[in-house]
Amino acid sequence: MSEAEFQAPLLQPGAAELAAALARIQARLMTAEELIGEAGRLAAQDLLFAVTLYKTWLALNAGHPGAPAIYFNYAVCLSDSGDLPGAINALRETIRIKPDFGPPHINLGGLLERMGQAGPAVETWLAFANAQSGVTPDALNYKLLALKQAGRVLEAAQEDTAAEDALRQSLELNHDQPDVVQHLIALRQRQCKWPVLAASNRLEQPKLQSAISPLSAAYLTDDPVFHLATAYNYARRSLGRPPRPRLMEVPRAPEPGRRLRVGYLSSDLRDHAVGFAMTDVLESHNRENIEVFAYYCGINTADETHRRSKRAVDHWTDLNGIDDARAAQLIRQHGIDILVDLNGYTKDARTKVFAMRPAPIAVNWFGFPGSMGSPYHHYIVADDVIIPPESEAYYSERVLRLPCYQPNDRKRVIGPALTRQQVGLPEDAFVFCCLNGMQKLTPRCFARWMTILRAVPGSVLWLFSGTADTNERLRAQALAAGVAPDRLIFAGRMPNPQHLARMQLADLFIDNFPYGAHTTASDALWVGLPILALSGRSFATRVCASLVTAARLPEMVCHTPESYVARAIELAQDRQQLAALRARLRANRDTCILFDTPGLVRSLEALYGQMQEDRRAGTLPRPDLANLDIYHEIAAAEDLDAMETLDAAAYLARYQERLAELDADFPIRPDGRLWRR
């Protein structure tokens, strides 16, 4: 190193120690082990001190057997100091010297990903995984990690087939990886690969069913016991008990005269279904009584919905780059009375923040269609259609209700009118549509749609596009069902105003089951497109029924698959009846409950007041988690397809029968759900 480079650090704290260490290195008196220890101590003073030590030692110890470990540590210091290209070069040198050393392969892929090189990152991980034939614990662990990393990046890049292959390889090596199982199932749902729970020699279906994520469970089946038990299992196993920071104590009730402080925690206050719907709510709160805080944990963006959300609240805090414990401290310092979870178990959620109990009251609303099954969510907000009183047993939270559960933005913009030709639709055909995500489609639902198409000659089905492979898979399924593949037409992504404009071109929206349209349903109703809903037992199956009812079209809610199919065919053959439905939608749009956002906000604020009264009285609800481990054990072994076909009485009897069988061998304490013996 130059004299200037050697002398410059001497002006800083720790410089004397650095100079002494450099002198020992130049005298060839410092071992690799001593170097690592000395660099660690000096890094606390300045990372560049450690970088200088490693760089000098490597320059003077070419061929040393400890060089791979030193190069690896050198790369870590370079990365931590922000020199990613330097770190990448150091890792590549580590790999050149010792190709079977796992950590540099993992880190190299990670750094390439950080620099926007997702393709080379995946190539790095897969090349390492494919080259590993050893069976030592370390070799296996690093191979598993490389496959998981590759699968994660491929999934994010919509390379679904390759992602599935990487995750499947990982599970064949070690089937006890619930997080990998969850991603594998989600990938298969997104690709419409049926059956979704595809067993293998080392991964049986009950194991897959037991590890499924709560959101995928809602897509898969209309079984609210399974949904609740899965949510509970996820909260207990995947989230666990995060360390609880020492948060300051809060009084049972805030000081008199202070506004109620309501915090909304979400990753989706941006151009996202939740963000679109929530903007009007944030703008409509009564600021004389409510002080609105937003805690954002989503992607970095500057879209208009994000900007509008920031303008709408009194206080905005970006939690990106802030760990869960610090986020919990901030929320407590802000004196939040009610913290609303707008994510639930969805992408980029910060559920562990709720687990740290940073606010006296935690609410599950709108982000996730079901119970959280957690010990730290006190309330769930729904309505009478989504959770009727007889269904409260399927929720761990206390149920509170709005006139209609789902918020809507009255200021949403509909783009200029489009023609069918512009969006690839036939001019004269009857257009059924379902513009939901592909992950919501099940073979049973698709079979119903094919029955409808066969009964309405010349009709087409307009679907939201998946990948090219997924679209072709559905066309093949249509052909096998006796429907010409070209009767399936796929819609690509569009900005929201244009998406709303094109929805008007369809004749009838036929909803998914079991996970129906939520904000997409509101969009369709807003532009005057009638929706046919099939209502079931669980939260996700009943949201669309709630929205259609709130839009004053209750006759568009069906309660059996047979009536759903028959009604769709009837409407396609009776254009006059369908035109009357469209006219009613347009006439009622500005006066119906569904789009009365000020009324929803007033009702929501009344619920917040009720929660606060519970807090003052010391009667906040305690989440009911009784026997949910037992319910999960039973549900994970059930035939979910068969459960979905049972009527209400048979469904309850099935679970009670299983509980009785267990109770005969291992007595079960009575609970407030299905086991009351």
JSON list of N, CA and C in Angstrom, two decimals, residues 334-358:
[
{"chain": "A", "resi": 334, "resn": "HIS", "atom": "N", "xyz": [-45.73, 6.97, 19.69]},
{"chain": "A", "resi": 334, "resn": "HIS", "atom": "CA", "xyz": [-46.75, 7.83, 19.10]},
{"chain": "A", "resi": 334, "resn": "HIS", "atom": "C", "xyz": [-48.06, 7.77, 19.87]},
{"chain": "A", "resi": 335, "resn": "GLY", "atom": "N", "xyz": [-48.15, 6.88, 20.83]},
{"chain": "A", "resi": 335, "resn": "GLY", "atom": "CA", "xyz": [-49.35, 6.80, 21.65]},
{"chain": "A", "resi": 335, "resn": "GLY", "atom": "C", "xyz": [-50.57, 6.29, 20.90]},
{"chain": "A", "resi": 336, "resn": "ILE", "atom": "N", "xyz": [-50.36, 5.36, 19.97]},
{"chain": "A", "resi": 336, "resn": "ILE", "atom": "CA", "xyz": [-51.47, 4.83, 19.18]},
{"chain": "A", "resi": 336, "resn": "ILE", "atom": "C", "xyz": [-52.44, 4.07, 20.10]},
{"chain": "A", "resi": 337, "resn": "ASP", "atom": "N", "xyz": [-53.71, 4.38, 19.96]},
{"chain": "A", "resi": 337, "resn": "ASP", "atom": "CA", "xyz": [-54.74, 3.70, 20.74]},
{"chain": "A", "resi": 337, "resn": "ASP", "atom": "C", "xyz": [-55.22, 2.43, 20.05]},
{"chain": "A", "resi": 338, "resn": "ILE", "atom": "N", "xyz": [-55.42, 2.52, 18.74]},
{"chain": "A", "resi": 338, "resn": "ILE", "atom": "CA", "xyz": [-55.95, 1.40, 17.97]},
{"chain": "A", "resi": 338, "resn": "ILE", "atom": "C", "xyz": [-55.06, 1.22, 16.74]},
{"chain": "A", "resi": 339, "resn": "LEU", "atom": "N", "xyz": [-54.48, 0.04, 16.60]},
{"chain": "A", "resi": 339, "resn": "LEU", "atom": "CA", "xyz": [-53.62, -0.26, 15.47]},
{"chain": "A", "resi": 339, "resn": "LEU", "atom": "C", "xyz": [-54.36, -1.24, 14.56]},
{"chain": "A", "resi": 340, "resn": "VAL", "atom": "N", "xyz": [-54.58, -0.83, 13.30]},
{"chain": "A", "resi": 340, "resn": "VAL", "atom": "CA", "xyz": [-55.36, -1.61, 12.36]},
{"chain": "A", "resi": 340, "resn": "VAL", "atom": "C", "xyz": [-54.42, -2.35, 11.40]},
{"chain": "A", "resi": 341, "resn": "ASP", "atom": "N", "xyz": [-54.59, -3.65, 11.33]},
{"chain": "A", "resi": 341, "resn": "ASP", "atom": "CA", "xyz": [-53.77, -4.50, 10.46]},
{"chain": "A", "resi": 341, "resn": "ASP", "atom": "C", "xyz": [-54.45, -4.58, 9.10]},
{"chain": "A", "resi": 342, "resn": "LEU", "atom": "N", "xyz": [-53.89, -3.88, 8.11]},
{"chain": "A", "resi": 342, "resn": "LEU", "atom": "CA", "xyz": [-54.43, -3.90, 6.75]},
{"chain": "A", "resi": 342, "resn": "LEU", "atom": "C", "xyz": [-53.72, -4.90, 5.87]},
{"chain": "A", "resi": 343, "resn": "ASN", "atom": "N", "xyz": [-52.92, -5.78, 6.45]},
{"chain": "A", "resi": 343, "resn": "ASN", "atom": "CA", "xyz": [-52.24, -6.83, 5.70]},
{"chain": "A", "resi": 343, "resn": "ASN", "atom": "C", "xyz": [-52.73, -8.22, 6.04]},
{"chain": "A", "resi": 344, "resn": "GLY", "atom": "N", "xyz": [-52.80, -8.51, 7.35]},
{"chain": "A", "resi": 344, "resn": "GLY", "atom": "CA", "xyz": [-53.04, -9.90, 7.71]},
{"chain": "A", "resi": 344, "resn": "GLY", "atom": "C", "xyz": [-51.89, -10.75, 7.21]},
{"chain": "A", "resi": 345, "resn": "TYR", "atom": "N", "xyz": [-52.20, -11.94, 6.72]},
{"chain": "A", "resi": 345, "resn": "TYR", "atom": "CA", "xyz": [-51.17, -12.85, 6.23]},
{"chain": "A", "resi": 345, "resn": "TYR", "atom": "C", "xyz": [-51.01, -12.69, 4.72]},
{"chain": "A", "resi": 346, "resn": "THR", "atom": "N", "xyz": [-50.54, -11.51, 4.30]},
{"chain": "A", "resi": 346, "resn": "THR", "atom": "CA", "xyz": [-50.29, -11.26, 2.89]},
{"chain": "A", "resi": 346, "resn": "THR", "atom": "C", "xyz": [-48.86, -10.75, 2.72]},
{"chain": "A", "resi": 347, "resn": "LYS", "atom": "N", "xyz": [-48.48, -10.55, 1.48]},
{"chain": "A", "resi": 347, "resn": "LYS", "atom": "CA", "xyz": [-47.10, -10.21, 1.16]},
{"chain": "A", "resi": 347, "resn": "LYS", "atom": "C", "xyz": [-46.64, -8.94, 1.85]},
{"chain": "A", "resi": 348, "resn": "ASP", "atom": "N", "xyz": [-45.42, -8.98, 2.39]},
{"chain": "A", "resi": 348, "resn": "ASP", "atom": "CA", "xyz": [-44.75, -7.84, 3.03]},
{"chain": "A", "resi": 348, "resn": "ASP", "atom": "C", "xyz": [-45.40, -7.41, 4.34]},
{"chain": "A", "resi": 349, "resn": "ALA", "atom": "N", "xyz": [-46.26, -8.26, 4.91]},
{"chain": "A", "resi": 349, "resn": "ALA", "atom": "CA", "xyz": [-46.88, -7.94, 6.20]},
{"chain": "A", "resi": 349, "resn": "ALA", "atom": "C", "xyz": [-45.81, -7.83, 7.29]},
{"chain": "A", "resi": 350, "resn": "ARG", "atom": "N", "xyz": [-46.11, -7.04, 8.31]},
{"chain": "A", "resi": 350, "resn": "ARG", "atom": "CA", "xyz": [-45.22, -6.92, 9.47]},
{"chain": "A", "resi": 350, "resn": "ARG", "atom": "C", "xyz": [-45.97, -7.43, 10.71]},
{"chain": "A", "resi": 351, "resn": "THR", "atom": "N", "xyz": [-46.43, -8.67, 10.64]},
{"chain": "A", "resi": 351, "resn": "THR", "atom": "CA", "xyz": [-47.26, -9.24, 11.71]},
{"chain": "A", "resi": 351, "resn": "THR", "atom": "C", "xyz": [-46.51, -9.30, 13.03]},
{"chain": "A", "resi": 352, "resn": "LYS", "atom": "N", "xyz": [-45.18, -9.46, 12.97]},
{"chain": "A", "resi": 352, "resn": "LYS", "atom": "CA", "xyz": [-44.42, -9.53, 14.22]},
{"chain": "A", "resi": 352, "resn": "LYS", "atom": "C", "xyz": [-44.48, -8.22, 15.00]},
{"chain": "A", "resi": 353, "resn": "VAL", "atom": "N", "xyz": [-44.74, -7.13, 14.31]},
{"chain": "A", "resi": 353, "resn": "VAL", "atom": "CA", "xyz": [-44.93, -5.87, 15.03]},
{"chain": "A", "resi": 353, "resn": "VAL", "atom": "C", "xyz": [-46.16, -5.98, 15.92]},
{"chain": "A", "resi": 354, "resn": "PHE", "atom": "N", "xyz": [-47.24, -6.55, 15.41]},
{"chain": "A", "resi": 354, "resn": "PHE", "atom": "CA", "xyz": [-48.44, -6.74, 16.22]},
{"chain": "A", "resi": 354, "resn": "PHE", "atom": "C", "xyz": [-48.17, -7.69, 17.38]},
{"chain": "A", "resi": 355, "resn": "ALA", "atom": "N", "xyz": [-47.32, -8.69, 17.14]},
{"chain": "A", "resi": 355, "resn": "ALA", "atom": "CA", "xyz": [-47.00, -9.65, 18.20]},
{"chain": "A", "resi": 355, "resn": "ALA", "atom": "C", "xyz": [-46.31, -8.98, 19.38]},
{"chain": "A", "resi": 356, "resn": "MET", "atom": "N", "xyz": [-45.68, -7.85, 19.14]},
{"chain": "A", "resi": 356, "resn": "MET", "atom": "CA", "xyz": [-45.02, -7.11, 20.21]},
{"chain": "A", "resi": 356, "resn": "MET", "atom": "C", "xyz": [-45.98, -6.20, 20.97]},
{"chain": "A", "resi": 357, "resn": "ARG", "atom": "N", "xyz": [-47.23, -6.17, 20.54]},
{"chain": "A", "resi": 357, "resn": "ARG", "atom": "CA", "xyz": [-48.31, -5.45, 21.21]},
{"chain": "A", "resi": 357, "resn": "ARG", "atom": "C", "xyz": [-47.96, -3.97, 21.45]},
{"chain": "A", "resi": 358, "resn": "PRO", "atom": "N", "xyz": [-47.69, -3.24, 20.35]},
{"chain": "A", "resi": 358, "resn": "PRO", "atom": "CA", "xyz": [-47.29, -1.84, 20.52]},
{"chain": "A", "resi": 358, "resn": "PRO", "atom": "C", "xyz": [-48.46, -0.90, 20.80]}
]
